[in-house]
Coordinates of C-alpha atoms and ligand atoms in Angstrom, one line a residue:
M14 CA 36.9 79.1 202.7
D15 CA 35.5 81.2 199.1
S16 CA 39.0 81.8 199.0
Y17 CA 36.8 82.9 195.1
S18 CA 35.0 85.8 196.8
T19 CA 38.4 86.8 198.6
K20 CA 40.5 86.3 196.1
N21 CA 40.7 89.5 193.3
F22 CA 41.3 87.5 190.2
Q23 CA 39.2 89.1 188.5
S24 CA 41.8 91.9 187.8
M25 CA 44.3 89.0 186.0
K26 CA 44.9 88.3 183.1
F27 CA 43.6 84.6 182.7
E28 CA 47.6 83.5 181.7
T29 CA 47.6 84.4 186.1
K30 CA 43.9 82.6 186.7
T31 CA 44.9 79.8 185.1
I32 CA 47.7 79.8 188.2
H33 CA 46.3 81.8 191.0
A34 CA 42.3 82.1 191.0
G35 CA 40.6 80.3 193.9
V36 CA 44.1 78.2 194.7
H37 CA 45.6 79.5 197.9
P38 CA 47.9 78.0 200.4
D39 CA 46.3 75.5 202.3
E40 CA 45.4 76.4 206.0
L41 CA 47.1 74.3 208.0
T42 CA 50.6 73.4 206.8
G43 CA 51.2 76.2 204.0
A44 CA 51.4 74.2 201.7
V45 CA 51.6 76.2 198.2
M46 CA 49.8 73.8 195.9
T47 CA 46.5 72.4 196.8
P48 CA 46.2 68.7 199.1
I49 CA 44.5 65.8 198.2
Y50 CA 41.4 65.9 200.6
Q51 CA 41.1 62.2 200.3
T52 CA 38.2 61.7 202.7
S53 CA 35.3 60.8 202.4
T54 CA 33.6 62.0 205.8
Y55 CA 35.1 64.9 209.1
A56 CA 35.0 64.9 212.2
Q57 CA 32.5 67.0 214.5
S58 CA 32.4 68.2 217.8
G59 CA 29.0 68.3 218.6
P60 CA 26.2 67.2 216.8
G61 CA 25.6 69.6 213.9
D62 CA 29.3 71.4 215.0
H63 CA 31.5 71.0 212.0
K64 CA 33.7 73.5 209.5
G65 CA 31.6 74.0 207.0
F66 CA 32.7 70.2 205.9
E67 CA 30.1 67.6 206.6
Y68 CA 30.7 63.7 203.9
A69 CA 32.2 63.9 200.8
R70 CA 29.4 64.2 198.8
G71 CA 28.9 67.3 199.8
H72 CA 32.2 69.2 199.2
N73 CA 35.9 68.3 199.2
L74 CA 37.7 70.8 199.3
T75 CA 40.5 69.9 196.6
R76 CA 36.9 70.2 194.3
D77 CA 36.0 73.5 195.6
V78 CA 39.7 75.2 194.5
L79 CA 39.2 73.3 191.0
Q80 CA 34.9 75.2 191.5
N81 CA 36.5 78.1 192.1
N82 CA 38.8 77.9 189.8
L83 CA 37.8 77.1 186.5
A84 CA 34.6 79.9 187.2
S85 CA 36.7 82.5 186.6
L86 CA 38.1 80.9 183.5
E87 CA 34.4 81.0 182.5
N88 CA 33.2 84.4 183.8
G89 CA 31.3 82.9 185.2
L90 CA 29.3 83.0 188.8
G91 CA 30.2 79.2 189.7
A92 CA 31.1 76.1 188.5
V93 CA 29.8 72.3 189.2
C94 CA 32.3 69.6 188.4
F95 CA 31.6 66.0 187.6
G96 CA 32.2 62.0 187.3
S97 CA 32.7 62.8 183.5
G98 CA 32.1 65.3 181.0
L99 CA 28.9 63.3 180.5
A100 CA 27.8 63.2 184.2
A101 CA 27.1 67.0 184.1
M102 CA 25.6 67.2 180.5
D103 CA 23.1 64.8 182.3
A104 CA 23.4 66.6 185.7
I105 CA 22.4 69.8 183.6
I106 CA 19.7 68.2 181.6
K107 CA 17.5 67.7 184.8
L108 CA 17.0 70.7 185.4
F109 CA 14.2 70.1 182.8
K110 CA 11.3 67.9 183.5
S111 CA 8.9 65.7 181.0
G112 CA 7.7 67.9 178.0
D113 CA 10.0 70.8 178.0
E114 CA 11.8 69.8 174.5
I115 CA 16.0 70.7 174.6
I116 CA 17.1 71.5 170.6
G117 CA 19.9 70.4 170.2
S118 CA 23.2 71.3 167.1
N119 CA 23.1 69.0 164.5
D120 CA 27.3 67.8 164.8
L121 CA 27.2 67.5 168.4
Y122 CA 29.6 64.7 170.5
G123 CA 27.5 60.7 169.9
G124 CA 28.2 60.8 173.9
S125 CA 25.7 63.4 173.9
Y126 CA 23.6 62.7 171.7
R127 CA 22.6 59.6 172.6
Q128 CA 21.9 60.8 176.1
L129 CA 19.1 62.7 174.7
R130 CA 17.9 60.0 172.8
A131 CA 18.6 56.6 174.7
V132 CA 19.0 58.1 177.9
Y133 CA 15.7 61.5 178.6
A134 CA 13.9 60.4 175.7
G135 CA 13.0 57.3 177.6
F136 CA 11.6 60.1 181.0
G137 CA 9.9 62.7 178.5
I138 CA 12.3 64.9 177.7
E139 CA 11.9 65.3 173.9
S140 CA 15.2 66.5 171.1
K141 CA 15.3 67.6 168.8
F142 CA 18.4 68.4 166.7
L143 CA 18.9 70.9 164.5
N144 CA 21.9 72.9 161.5
L145 CA 22.0 76.1 163.1
V146 CA 24.7 77.8 160.8
N147 CA 22.0 79.5 159.9
P148 CA 20.3 81.0 163.8
E149 CA 17.1 82.6 162.0
I150 CA 16.1 78.9 161.6
L151 CA 15.4 78.8 166.1
H152 CA 12.7 81.5 165.4
E153 CA 10.3 78.6 163.8
A154 CA 12.0 75.8 165.4
I155 CA 11.7 77.2 169.1
S156 CA 8.4 76.5 170.5
D157 CA 6.0 76.8 173.8
K158 CA 7.5 73.7 175.0
T159 CA 11.5 74.5 173.7
K160 CA 13.1 74.9 177.1
L161 CA 17.2 74.6 176.4
I162 CA 19.5 75.0 172.9
W163 CA 22.6 73.0 173.3
I164 CA 24.8 74.2 171.1
E165 CA 28.7 72.8 170.3
S166 CA 31.0 75.5 168.6
P167 CA 33.5 74.2 166.8
S168 CA 31.7 71.4 167.0
N169 CA 33.0 67.3 166.4
P170 CA 34.8 66.8 164.3
L171 CA 33.3 68.2 161.2
L172 CA 35.0 71.9 163.4
Q173 CA 31.3 74.0 162.4
I174 CA 31.8 77.1 163.7
L175 CA 29.1 78.5 165.0
D176 CA 27.6 82.4 165.7
I177 CA 26.9 81.6 169.8
K178 CA 26.4 85.9 170.8
R179 CA 22.9 85.2 167.4
I180 CA 22.1 81.9 168.9
C181 CA 21.9 83.3 171.9
E182 CA 19.7 87.2 170.9
I183 CA 16.9 84.2 169.8
A184 CA 17.4 82.1 172.6
H185 CA 16.6 84.4 174.7
S186 CA 14.5 86.9 173.4
K187 CA 11.7 83.5 173.7
G188 CA 12.6 82.6 177.0
V189 CA 14.6 79.7 176.4
K190 CA 18.4 79.4 177.7
V191 CA 21.4 78.3 176.0
C192 CA 23.9 75.7 176.9
V193 CA 27.7 75.4 174.8
D194 CA 29.7 72.3 175.5
N195 CA 33.5 74.2 175.5
T196 CA 35.6 71.2 175.0
F197 CA 36.4 72.3 172.0
A198 CA 37.7 75.6 172.4
T199 CA 38.8 75.7 176.3
P200 CA 38.0 78.4 177.9
Y201 CA 41.1 79.8 176.1
L202 CA 40.5 80.3 172.9
Q203 CA 35.7 81.1 173.4
Q204 CA 34.2 82.1 176.6
P205 CA 30.4 81.8 175.6
L206 CA 29.4 82.9 179.0
D207 CA 30.5 87.2 178.2
L208 CA 28.6 85.5 174.6
G209 CA 25.2 85.2 176.2
A210 CA 25.2 81.8 177.2
D211 CA 24.0 80.6 180.1
I212 CA 25.7 77.4 181.2
V213 CA 29.1 75.8 180.4
M214 CA 29.5 72.7 180.0
H215 CA 33.1 70.9 180.0
S216 CA 35.0 67.4 179.4
A217 CA 37.5 68.3 181.3
T218 CA 38.8 64.6 179.6
K219 CA 40.1 66.8 177.7
Y220 CA 42.4 69.6 177.2
L221 CA 41.3 71.1 180.8
G222 CA 42.9 67.9 182.5
G223 CA 45.4 68.0 178.5
H224 CA 47.2 64.5 180.4
S225 CA 44.9 62.6 179.1
D226 CA 44.7 60.7 182.6
V227 CA 41.3 61.4 183.6
I228 CA 37.7 61.6 183.2
H229 CA 36.1 64.4 184.9
G230 CA 33.5 67.3 184.0
C231 CA 31.6 70.3 184.9
V232 CA 28.7 73.3 183.9
V233 CA 30.0 76.8 185.0
C234 CA 26.9 78.6 185.6
K235 CA 25.9 82.1 184.9
H236 CA 23.1 82.5 187.1
Q237 CA 22.5 81.9 190.8
E238 CA 19.4 79.5 189.5
D239 CA 21.2 76.9 187.9
L240 CA 24.6 77.2 190.0
D241 CA 21.9 76.4 193.4
R242 CA 20.0 73.6 191.5
L243 CA 23.2 72.0 190.1
S244 CA 24.8 72.3 193.3
F245 CA 21.7 71.0 195.1
I246 CA 22.0 67.9 192.3
Q247 CA 25.6 66.9 192.7
N248 CA 25.4 66.3 196.0
A249 CA 21.6 64.4 195.3
S250 CA 22.7 62.7 192.6
G251 CA 26.1 62.2 193.2
A252 CA 28.1 62.1 190.1
V253 CA 31.0 63.9 192.5
P254 CA 34.4 63.5 191.0
G255 CA 37.0 62.2 193.4
P256 CA 39.5 64.6 194.9
M257 CA 43.0 63.2 192.5
D258 CA 41.1 63.6 190.0
C259 CA 40.5 67.5 191.0
F260 CA 43.8 67.4 191.3
L261 CA 44.6 66.0 188.0
I262 CA 42.7 68.8 186.5
L263 CA 44.1 71.3 188.1
R264 CA 47.3 70.6 187.6
G265 CA 46.0 70.4 184.2
I266 CA 45.1 73.8 184.2
K267 CA 47.7 75.3 185.4
T268 CA 49.2 75.0 181.9
L269 CA 46.3 74.7 179.3
H270 CA 47.4 78.0 177.8
V271 CA 51.0 77.1 177.5
R272 CA 49.7 73.7 175.6
V273 CA 46.5 74.7 173.5
E274 CA 49.0 78.0 172.1
R275 CA 51.8 74.2 170.9
A276 CA 49.2 73.3 169.7
C277 CA 47.2 75.2 168.0
D278 CA 50.9 77.0 166.2
N279 CA 51.1 72.8 165.3
A280 CA 47.6 72.1 164.0
E281 CA 47.8 75.3 161.9
A282 CA 51.4 73.9 160.5
M283 CA 49.0 70.4 160.1
T284 CA 46.9 72.0 157.9
A285 CA 49.7 74.0 155.5
F286 CA 50.9 70.3 154.7
L287 CA 48.0 68.5 154.6
L288 CA 46.9 71.2 151.9
Q289 CA 49.5 70.9 149.8
H290 CA 49.5 66.9 150.0
E291 CA 47.7 65.4 147.0
K292 CA 46.6 62.0 148.6
I293 CA 44.1 64.5 150.3
G294 CA 40.2 65.2 149.6
R295 CA 38.4 67.8 151.9
V296 CA 40.9 69.4 154.6
Y297 CA 38.5 71.2 157.7
Y298 CA 39.8 73.9 160.3
P299 CA 38.4 77.1 160.8
G300 CA 41.7 78.8 160.8
L301 CA 41.7 78.5 156.4
Q302 CA 40.3 81.7 155.0
N303 CA 37.7 78.9 153.4
H304 CA 36.0 77.6 156.1
P305 CA 32.4 79.0 155.7
G306 CA 33.2 79.0 159.3
H307 CA 36.1 81.6 159.5
E308 CA 35.1 85.0 160.7
L309 CA 33.1 83.7 163.0
A310 CA 35.9 82.1 164.5
K311 CA 38.3 85.2 164.0
N312 CA 35.3 87.2 166.3
Q313 CA 34.6 84.9 168.3
M314 CA 37.7 82.7 169.7
N315 CA 40.9 83.5 169.9
R316 CA 42.7 81.0 168.0
F317 CA 41.5 78.4 165.7
G318 CA 41.9 75.9 167.5
G319 CA 44.1 72.0 168.0
I320 CA 41.7 70.0 166.2
V321 CA 42.1 69.1 162.5
S322 CA 39.6 67.2 160.0
F323 CA 39.9 65.4 157.0
E324 CA 39.5 63.0 154.2
L325 CA 42.0 61.2 151.9
A326 CA 41.2 62.7 147.6
S327 CA 40.6 58.8 146.9
D328 CA 37.0 57.0 148.1
S329 CA 37.9 54.1 149.5
M330 CA 37.5 53.0 153.3
D331 CA 40.5 50.3 153.0
D332 CA 42.8 53.6 152.9
V333 CA 41.7 55.4 155.2
H334 CA 42.1 51.9 157.0
E335 CA 46.0 52.0 156.0
V336 CA 47.0 55.3 157.5
L337 CA 45.1 55.0 160.5
K338 CA 47.9 51.7 161.0
H339 CA 50.3 52.9 159.5
T340 CA 51.7 56.5 162.0
K341 CA 54.1 56.1 165.0
I342 CA 53.2 59.4 167.2
F343 CA 49.7 60.2 166.3
A344 CA 48.5 56.4 168.2
L345 CA 44.9 55.6 167.3
A346 CA 42.0 56.4 170.1
E347 CA 39.8 58.3 171.4
S348 CA 39.9 62.0 172.9
L349 CA 41.4 65.2 172.0
G350 CA 43.1 67.5 174.5
G351 CA 46.6 65.9 175.6
V352 CA 50.4 66.5 175.5
E353 CA 50.1 63.7 173.2
S354 CA 48.8 63.7 168.9
L355 CA 45.4 61.2 168.7
M356 CA 44.0 60.6 165.9
T357 CA 40.1 59.0 166.0
H358 CA 37.8 57.8 162.6
P359 CA 34.1 59.4 163.7
S360 CA 31.5 56.7 162.4
S361 CA 32.6 54.4 164.0
M362 CA 34.8 55.8 167.1
T363 CA 32.9 58.4 168.3
H364 CA 30.0 58.7 166.5
G365 CA 29.8 55.3 165.9
S366 CA 25.3 55.2 167.8
I367 CA 24.9 58.1 165.2
P368 CA 22.6 56.4 162.9
R369 CA 24.2 56.7 159.4
E370 CA 21.9 58.5 157.7
E371 CA 22.7 61.0 160.9
R372 CA 26.1 61.1 160.2
L373 CA 26.0 61.3 156.7
K374 CA 22.5 64.0 157.0
A375 CA 25.1 65.9 159.3
G376 CA 28.0 65.8 155.9
L377 CA 29.5 63.7 158.5
K378 CA 31.7 61.3 156.1
D379 CA 32.7 57.8 156.1
G380 CA 36.3 58.1 155.3
L381 CA 36.3 60.7 158.1
I382 CA 39.7 60.8 159.6
R383 CA 39.9 64.0 163.0
L384 CA 43.3 64.3 164.3
S385 CA 44.4 66.4 167.8
V386 CA 47.4 68.0 167.1
G387 CA 49.6 68.0 170.4
I388 CA 52.7 68.6 171.3
E389 CA 55.1 67.3 170.4
H390 CA 57.6 69.0 167.3
Q391 CA 55.8 69.8 164.1
E392 CA 58.3 68.3 161.6
D393 CA 57.3 65.1 163.6
L394 CA 53.8 65.3 163.4
I395 CA 53.5 66.4 159.7
Q396 CA 56.5 62.8 159.3
D397 CA 54.8 60.6 160.5
I398 CA 51.2 62.0 158.9
E399 CA 52.8 61.7 155.6
N400 CA 55.0 58.9 156.1
A401 CA 51.0 56.7 157.1
L402 CA 49.7 58.8 153.3
S403 CA 52.5 56.6 151.7
V404 CA 51.9 53.1 152.8
I405 CA 48.6 54.1 150.0
Ligands
LIG525 C1 34.5 64.0 175.9 C2 32.9 64.7 174.3 C3 32.3 65.5 175.8 C4 32.1 63.9 177.1 O1 33.1 63.7 178.4 P1 33.3 62.7 178.5 O2 33.8 63.4 179.3 O3 34.1 61.6 177.7 O4 32.4 61.7 179.4 C5 31.1 65.5 175.7 N1 31.3 66.5 175.1 C6 32.5 66.7 173.7 C7 32.5 68.4 172.6 C8 33.8 66.2 174.3 O5 34.8 66.5 172.9

């Protein structure tokens, strides 16, 4: 059952791990691809006499294989999967109790902010949100109540880069753990546990799944105590993913490195196009030399990712709406990280649950457009944006 410990994937390169780590031919039939164990329960030959599988909320082999694969990609001790990214976050927050405080970075995914503010505040878990571009402010900000720092880098949608290593150093010096939402970077571009983080969380809905056809989340742990507790919560709270969804994520991961490479190529080409266009204002991409986090991103990431955000040169919201309505390849839709290109308007879509004042304070302007650049031909993608800009 525990192929994770028996197969020597630690010596494998990332591109081999995506396909092989934790994965093994099915013992019964030799099936090369992991079967979808679509069952809720398992027969016992006598009471308590079973093969390690009792009930599928607790154990499912398709899920186990995925968890082992994910743990190896993030260089973690183990992984625990959930029915969505926010369910994964929910399980992590359940590690804490009333009176504890969580410090979040100030431009978190809107749903992460909402969960802390509109769900867990009601259970007495406090949260505050700070601009952690200068990590040194944590010396002052961390109090006796602080138990966790929750960060995203690159952040959504402004692509702010945070110094993961330094944040972990300061947090650890005060006995505080750090969780990195690594959804945007993916383990191919950035491995937060190696930079010092204690927990990594993913919305596997995005790049890991990669085909915009499944909602899924996971947590990868560095410490046995967290892994044990999260595995307990997975069963005790029960927000488990279905076996079919686990299979789809496993399949998506097999091409993660190829997809992300192409998305980075296309995002770089798109950025170059946007920069020279007279109707475009500010462009946000960590690969740009003048991006304030550029050097940091070069150090802690392998490349700069597939997400590009921009503002129009004009302040007109009508113009923003026209551009959003006139692309043919880029679909106007929430989400990111799929093979297909998507565009969103964060202030009215993904970040609508953050009060406008807070959004503006974090630098998120009403007119910002975010692109999730897919793996289509880059000339078609650029042409599509050029056409949309020509209507304003
Ligand atoms: C989408 C997303 C989430 C939430 O994940 P779901 O799978 O939609 O629940 C969390 N963090 C980031 C950065 C995301 O993009």
